[in-house]
């Protein structure tokens, strides 16, 4: 059985482990096909692929692109693209470009409710200063005792209607799908149960996504319940989308779902990796990993 985990984050975005540590952890947790999917950034891809190859783990390139759709943020995972594609890389530079300004506004907002120094505090947690994210603010606010854990931070701050939330315009759905496709990859709607769309809005999301050439949907993810996985099994079949599987692992301390520790995809679905066979970087067989004596 292939244990595919095609969604997780490193220090290059808002995870706490390096690409090398994640590769090791994925391997030790039984993952056999892995993708690192940092937010809006492919700076960890070469390291992840090299680390995977060195320990006998098959690898697909990955990314999670932030998109604005009907006044909500939707995440689109890209898999199996060519990292060196110039238009794709330029698109990511553009979409992450507003993060620093947004972070300053978040910090100003938090200062108004008495939480000082949040920008500088969050920046300390950002392994990549181009990718300062709400997660880094959440870590700072746990460290300083504002909240007991990052879940509480998101519940009380940083989400719509709460202090510290700043509306932001990300890429469009069409742009994100096109960047991924033009770079030879496949686009996947990430954790669809997490959005707060009406039935009509969700129908529009999947209809437009499919129309732009999107190919997959995350059915089994760390952020879906068993019932939600069944709901999106039906959506995958209705829209003729392949299915993906990924933990969305960010950190040993914070994440509720471990790498590779997920139910199998329902048997009636087409796993997206079966459509990406020629894109998988096959690790050398274990025997080939043994150093040859000089
Ligand atoms: P950003 O891209 O800066 O808007 O940050 C989004 C990230 O914040 C997500 O990828 C998650 O890692 C984290 N996040 C968002 N909402 C929540 C939540 N309700 N609870 C915990 N983490 C969250
Ligand atoms: Mn994240
Ligand atoms: Mn996401
Ligand atoms: Mn994610």
Coordinates of N, CA and C and ligand atoms in Angstrom, one line a residue, residues 9 13-14 39 64 75 133 135 248 250, ligand 2:
X9 N 4.2 21.3 6.2 CA 4.9 22.6 6.1 C 6.2 22.6 6.9
X13 N 8.0 28.0 5.5 CA 6.7 28.7 5.7 C 6.4 28.7 7.2
X14 N 5.3 28.1 7.6 CA 4.9 28.2 9.0 C 5.0 26.9 9.8
X39 N 3.5 27.2 2.2 CA 2.6 28.2 1.7 C 3.3 29.2 0.8
X64 N 1.4 25.2 -1.4 CA 0.0 25.5 -1.0 C -0.2 27.0 -1.3
X75 N -7.2 27.6 -0.1 CA -5.9 27.1 -0.3 C -5.9 26.1 -1.5
X133 N 3.5 34.7 8.7 CA 2.1 34.2 8.6 C 1.4 34.4 10.0
X135 N 0.4 32.1 11.7 CA 0.9 31.1 12.7 C 2.0 31.6 13.5
X248 N -1.3 17.8 6.6 CA -1.1 19.3 6.9 C -0.3 19.5 8.2
X250 N 2.4 20.6 10.8 CA 3.1 21.9 10.9 C 4.2 21.7 12.0
Ligands
LIG2 MN1 -0.1 26.8 7.7

